Short mmCIF file of C-alpha atoms in Angstrom, two decimals:
data_model
loop_
_atom_site.label_atom_id
_atom_site.label_comp_id
_atom_site.label_asym_id
_atom_site.label_seq_id
_atom_site.Cartn_x
_atom_site.Cartn_y
_atom_site.Cartn_z
CA MET V 1 -73.96 -17.38 90.64
CA SER V 2 -72.13 -14.60 92.44
CA GLY V 3 -71.22 -14.78 96.09
CA ALA V 4 -70.16 -12.24 98.64
CA VAL V 5 -67.51 -9.70 97.74
CA THR V 6 -64.16 -10.49 99.26
CA SER V 7 -61.83 -7.55 99.70
CA ARG V 8 -58.94 -9.41 98.15
CA TRP V 9 -60.60 -9.31 94.69
CA LEU V 10 -61.32 -5.58 94.60
CA VAL V 11 -59.50 -2.41 95.58
CA PRO V 12 -62.06 0.38 95.99
CA GLY V 13 -61.59 4.04 95.24
CA PRO V 14 -63.50 6.82 97.02
CA ALA V 15 -66.91 5.65 98.29
CA ARG V 16 -69.77 7.25 96.38
CA PRO V 17 -73.02 5.65 97.55
CA GLY V 18 -75.62 5.56 94.80
CA ALA V 19 -73.15 6.20 91.99
CA PRO V 20 -72.67 3.59 89.24
CA ARG V 21 -69.69 1.35 89.82
CA LEU V 22 -66.83 1.24 87.35
CA TYR V 23 -64.82 -1.97 87.54
CA CYS V 24 -61.32 -1.62 86.05
CA PHE V 25 -59.49 -4.73 84.82
CA PRO V 26 -55.68 -4.29 84.73
CA HIS V 27 -53.38 -5.16 81.86
CA GLY V 28 -51.19 -8.26 81.85
CA GLY V 29 -48.83 -8.13 84.82
CA GLY V 30 -50.54 -4.97 86.03
CA SER V 31 -51.86 -4.13 89.47
CA ALA V 32 -55.04 -2.61 90.78
CA ALA V 33 -53.20 0.42 92.16
CA GLU V 34 -52.82 2.15 88.81
CA TYR V 35 -56.52 2.10 88.07
CA VAL V 36 -57.98 2.68 91.51
CA ARG V 37 -56.25 6.09 91.48
CA TRP V 38 -58.61 7.06 88.66
CA GLY V 39 -61.42 7.37 91.18
CA ALA V 40 -60.47 10.94 92.01
CA ALA V 41 -60.80 11.97 88.36
CA LEU V 42 -64.12 10.16 87.76
CA PRO V 43 -66.46 11.69 90.35
CA ALA V 44 -69.61 10.34 88.67
CA PHE V 45 -68.52 6.76 89.40
CA GLU V 46 -67.40 4.60 92.27
CA VAL V 47 -64.23 2.96 90.95
CA HIS V 48 -63.27 -0.57 91.94
CA ALA V 49 -60.04 -1.99 90.54
CA VAL V 50 -59.86 -5.76 90.08
CA HIS V 51 -57.04 -7.32 92.10
CA LEU V 52 -55.93 -10.75 90.89
CA PRO V 53 -54.15 -13.45 92.92
CA GLY V 54 -50.40 -13.83 92.81
CA ARG V 55 -49.52 -10.13 93.00
CA GLY V 56 -49.66 -7.11 95.29
CA ALA V 57 -51.29 -8.03 98.59
CA ARG V 58 -52.02 -11.56 97.30
CA PRO V 59 -48.49 -12.90 96.65
CA ALA V 60 -49.03 -16.24 98.38
CA GLU V 61 -52.09 -17.17 96.32
CA PRO V 62 -51.47 -19.15 93.14
CA PRO V 63 -52.17 -17.09 90.04
CA LEU V 64 -54.87 -18.17 87.61
CA THR V 65 -53.36 -19.17 84.29
CA ASP V 66 -56.29 -19.82 81.94
CA LEU V 67 -59.10 -17.50 80.96
CA ASP V 68 -62.01 -19.79 81.83
CA SER V 69 -60.75 -20.28 85.40
CA LEU V 70 -60.03 -16.58 85.80
CA VAL V 71 -63.47 -15.50 84.59
CA ALA V 72 -65.25 -18.15 86.64
CA ALA V 73 -63.39 -17.09 89.79
CA LEU V 74 -64.28 -13.43 89.25
CA VAL V 75 -67.95 -14.18 88.63
CA ARG V 76 -68.10 -16.32 91.78
CA ALA V 77 -66.29 -13.80 93.97
CA VAL V 78 -67.76 -10.47 92.86
CA PRO V 79 -71.54 -9.87 92.74
CA PHE V 80 -71.45 -7.53 89.77
CA GLY V 81 -74.69 -5.59 89.52
CA VAL V 82 -76.01 -6.38 92.98
CA THR V 83 -75.35 -2.84 94.18
CA GLY V 84 -76.89 -1.21 91.10
CA PRO V 85 -75.72 0.06 87.70
CA TYR V 86 -72.15 -0.70 86.68
CA ALA V 87 -69.69 -0.61 83.79
CA PHE V 88 -66.36 -2.20 82.87
CA PHE V 89 -63.05 -0.77 81.69
CA GLY V 90 -60.29 -3.16 80.69
CA HIS V 91 -56.84 -2.40 79.33
CA SER V 92 -54.94 -4.88 77.14
CA LEU V 93 -55.49 -8.38 78.59
CA GLY V 94 -57.95 -6.71 80.96
CA ALA V 95 -60.11 -5.87 77.93
CA LEU V 96 -60.46 -9.55 77.07
CA VAL V 97 -61.22 -10.45 80.69
CA ALA V 98 -63.84 -7.68 80.98
CA HIS V 99 -65.56 -8.81 77.79
CA GLU V 100 -65.58 -12.47 78.81
CA VAL V 101 -66.96 -11.66 82.26
CA SER V 102 -69.78 -9.63 80.68
CA ARG V 103 -70.50 -12.49 78.26
CA VAL V 104 -70.63 -15.11 81.03
CA LEU V 105 -72.90 -12.92 83.17
CA TRP V 106 -75.31 -12.37 80.28
CA GLU V 107 -75.38 -16.04 79.31
CA ALA V 108 -76.13 -16.93 82.94
CA GLY V 109 -79.12 -14.58 82.98
CA GLU V 110 -77.51 -12.02 85.26
CA ALA V 111 -77.49 -8.29 84.59
CA PRO V 112 -74.53 -7.48 82.32
CA PRO V 113 -72.69 -4.16 82.58
CA GLY V 114 -74.38 -1.17 81.04
CA HIS V 115 -71.26 -0.40 79.02
CA VAL V 116 -67.86 -1.98 78.39
CA VAL V 117 -64.82 0.07 77.38
CA VAL V 118 -62.05 -2.08 75.98
CA SER V 119 -58.57 -0.65 75.56
CA ALA V 120 -55.49 -1.60 73.53
CA PHE V 121 -56.74 -5.02 72.49
CA PRO V 122 -58.03 -6.50 69.23
CA ALA V 123 -61.45 -8.12 69.01
CA PRO V 124 -61.39 -11.64 70.51
CA SER V 125 -62.02 -13.17 67.10
CA ARG V 126 -58.85 -11.46 65.84
CA VAL V 127 -56.45 -12.46 68.63
CA ARG V 128 -53.29 -14.00 67.19
CA VAL V 129 -50.35 -15.30 69.22
CA THR V 130 -47.18 -15.48 67.15
CA ALA V 131 -44.34 -16.08 69.60
CA PRO V 132 -45.39 -17.23 73.10
CA VAL V 133 -43.39 -15.76 75.97
CA HIS V 134 -44.96 -17.24 79.10
CA ASP V 135 -42.46 -20.11 79.26
CA LEU V 136 -39.34 -17.96 78.85
CA PRO V 137 -36.82 -17.70 81.70
CA THR V 138 -37.48 -14.79 84.04
CA GLN V 139 -34.99 -12.29 82.66
CA GLU V 140 -35.87 -13.04 79.05
CA LEU V 141 -39.60 -12.86 79.79
CA VAL V 142 -39.37 -9.44 81.41
CA ALA V 143 -37.06 -8.13 78.69
CA GLU V 144 -39.34 -9.35 75.91
CA VAL V 145 -42.47 -7.82 77.45
CA ALA V 146 -40.60 -4.53 77.88
CA ARG V 147 -39.48 -4.68 74.25
CA ARG V 148 -42.96 -5.36 72.94
CA HIS V 149 -45.02 -2.97 75.02
CA GLY V 150 -42.82 -0.93 77.35
CA GLY V 151 -44.55 0.21 80.51
CA LEU V 152 -42.26 -1.55 83.00
CA PRO V 153 -40.57 0.70 85.58
CA PRO V 154 -36.77 0.88 85.23
CA GLU V 155 -36.29 -0.59 88.70
CA VAL V 156 -38.04 -3.79 87.59
CA LEU V 157 -35.51 -4.22 84.82
CA THR V 158 -32.52 -3.68 87.11
CA SER V 159 -33.57 -5.33 90.39
CA PRO V 160 -33.48 -9.15 90.45
CA ALA V 161 -36.01 -9.27 93.31
CA LEU V 162 -38.52 -6.96 91.64
CA ARG V 163 -37.93 -8.64 88.30
CA ALA V 164 -38.80 -12.03 89.79
CA LEU V 165 -42.00 -10.72 91.41
CA THR V 166 -43.08 -9.00 88.22
CA ALA V 167 -42.28 -12.07 86.15
CA ASN V 168 -44.65 -14.21 88.23
CA ALA V 169 -47.61 -12.02 87.33
CA LEU V 170 -46.49 -11.57 83.74
CA ARG V 171 -46.00 -15.31 83.26
CA ALA V 172 -49.48 -16.11 84.56
CA ASP V 173 -51.20 -13.41 82.53
CA TYR V 174 -49.35 -14.17 79.32
CA ARG V 175 -50.25 -17.82 79.74
CA VAL V 176 -53.90 -16.74 79.98
CA LEU V 177 -53.54 -14.85 76.71
CA GLU V 178 -51.38 -17.36 74.87
CA THR V 179 -53.61 -20.34 75.67
CA TYR V 180 -56.82 -18.44 74.86
CA ALA V 181 -58.88 -19.85 72.00
CA TRP V 182 -61.83 -17.82 70.81
CA ARG V 183 -65.10 -19.73 70.71
CA PRO V 184 -67.82 -18.28 68.47
CA GLY V 185 -71.02 -17.38 70.25
CA PRO V 186 -73.92 -14.95 70.12
CA PRO V 187 -73.02 -11.27 70.45
CA VAL V 188 -73.64 -9.69 73.84
CA PRO V 189 -76.25 -6.89 74.06
CA VAL V 190 -73.89 -4.44 75.74
CA PRO V 191 -72.60 -1.18 74.19
CA LEU V 192 -68.86 -1.19 73.52
CA THR V 193 -66.35 1.60 73.23
CA VAL V 194 -62.86 0.80 71.97
CA PHE V 195 -59.83 2.88 73.01
CA ALA V 196 -56.36 2.44 71.54
CA GLY V 197 -53.08 4.23 70.92
CA ARG V 198 -52.41 5.17 67.33
CA ASP V 199 -48.88 3.78 67.52
CA ASP V 200 -49.71 0.51 69.28
CA GLY V 201 -49.65 -1.57 66.10
CA ILE V 202 -53.23 -2.85 66.37
CA SER V 203 -54.96 -2.37 63.03
CA GLU V 204 -58.16 -0.37 62.87
CA ALA V 205 -59.81 -3.43 61.31
CA ASP V 206 -58.93 -5.49 64.39
CA LEU V 207 -60.35 -2.76 66.63
CA ARG V 208 -63.56 -2.36 64.63
CA ALA V 209 -64.02 -6.13 64.62
CA TRP V 210 -65.29 -5.72 68.19
CA GLY V 211 -68.56 -4.88 66.46
CA ALA V 212 -69.13 -8.59 65.83
CA HIS V 213 -69.16 -9.25 69.59
CA THR V 214 -72.07 -6.99 70.51
CA THR V 215 -75.55 -6.24 69.22
CA GLU V 216 -75.08 -2.58 70.18
CA PRO V 217 -73.18 0.23 68.43
CA VAL V 218 -69.38 0.32 68.75
CA ASP V 219 -67.33 3.50 68.94
CA VAL V 220 -63.58 3.46 68.28
CA ARG V 221 -61.43 6.23 69.76
CA LEU V 222 -57.73 6.57 68.98
CA PHE V 223 -55.29 8.50 71.17
CA PRO V 224 -51.71 9.66 70.62
CA GLY V 225 -49.21 7.10 71.87
CA GLY V 226 -48.49 3.40 71.96
CA HIS V 227 -49.67 0.49 74.08
CA PHE V 228 -49.66 2.59 77.25
CA TYR V 229 -51.15 5.68 75.63
CA LEU V 230 -53.32 6.08 78.73
CA ARG V 231 -50.22 7.05 80.75
CA GLU V 232 -49.17 9.73 78.28
CA ASP V 233 -52.22 11.96 78.74
CA THR V 234 -54.20 10.32 81.50
CA PRO V 235 -56.64 13.24 82.04
CA ALA V 236 -57.66 13.16 78.36
CA VAL V 237 -58.31 9.42 78.55
CA GLN V 238 -60.28 9.81 81.76
CA ARG V 239 -62.42 12.54 80.20
CA ALA V 240 -63.07 10.34 77.17
CA LEU V 241 -63.94 7.42 79.43
CA ALA V 242 -66.41 9.48 81.45
CA GLY V 243 -67.93 10.77 78.22
CA ALA V 244 -68.34 7.29 76.77
CA LEU V 245 -69.99 5.97 79.91
CA THR V 246 -72.46 8.85 80.20
CA ARG V 247 -73.40 9.05 76.51
CA PRO V 248 -77.18 9.33 76.18
CA ARG V 249 -77.57 6.34 73.85
CA ARG V 250 -77.79 4.06 76.89
CA ALA V 251 -77.25 4.96 80.52
CA VAL V 252 -74.86 2.68 82.40
CA GLY V 253 -76.71 -0.25 83.92
CA VAL V 254 -80.02 0.38 82.12
#
């Protein structure tokens, strides 16, 4: 199912031949740059940040605006598992994408990740969209995302050019989320760890509901902060991530 890796889909961190790969899936509107920098703090892994079309070095490529197309494109472009053991980390929308990629790989008979860490996102069966934003005008879209979650640099809010670029990615990613419809299916035999900020507004019940999507144990870890808790004490989150991925209950990729 998977073809050759194309550099446009992945931004690699420091090369560590023989180490398990950690694929990081960015949040809605996010870029690979934020997560590839984690490579220096995770020496036991070779970090590869997923880089989606329509942003960063891929501005001329049309963004993918529905989850099925996005997952299918990733599975075609990136031979997950071919180089050995691997794991996923996904933040916010990236959590949903990481889970769906692991599910599609498993259903296709390919090796799923040895562990998936999902961050700041409710279980897929609990996703609820109340007020769609992907069709808002640019300024209103950016302002509403900033109001809901924060995390946007001040210059994006004040610069029309940067605001327009950011809105393109946000619009595509929010359309992915807001047109997503959960389809019941068998749980995936992959261990899950759930990270979230205590002040993000996601209920613990919605976080623990991830247990219905795997046959393996689920751990839930709460951190101080809101939706972007991982920026408030990044070293603590990185230590927790490394600990989750190296926990003896199941080695990554086994």
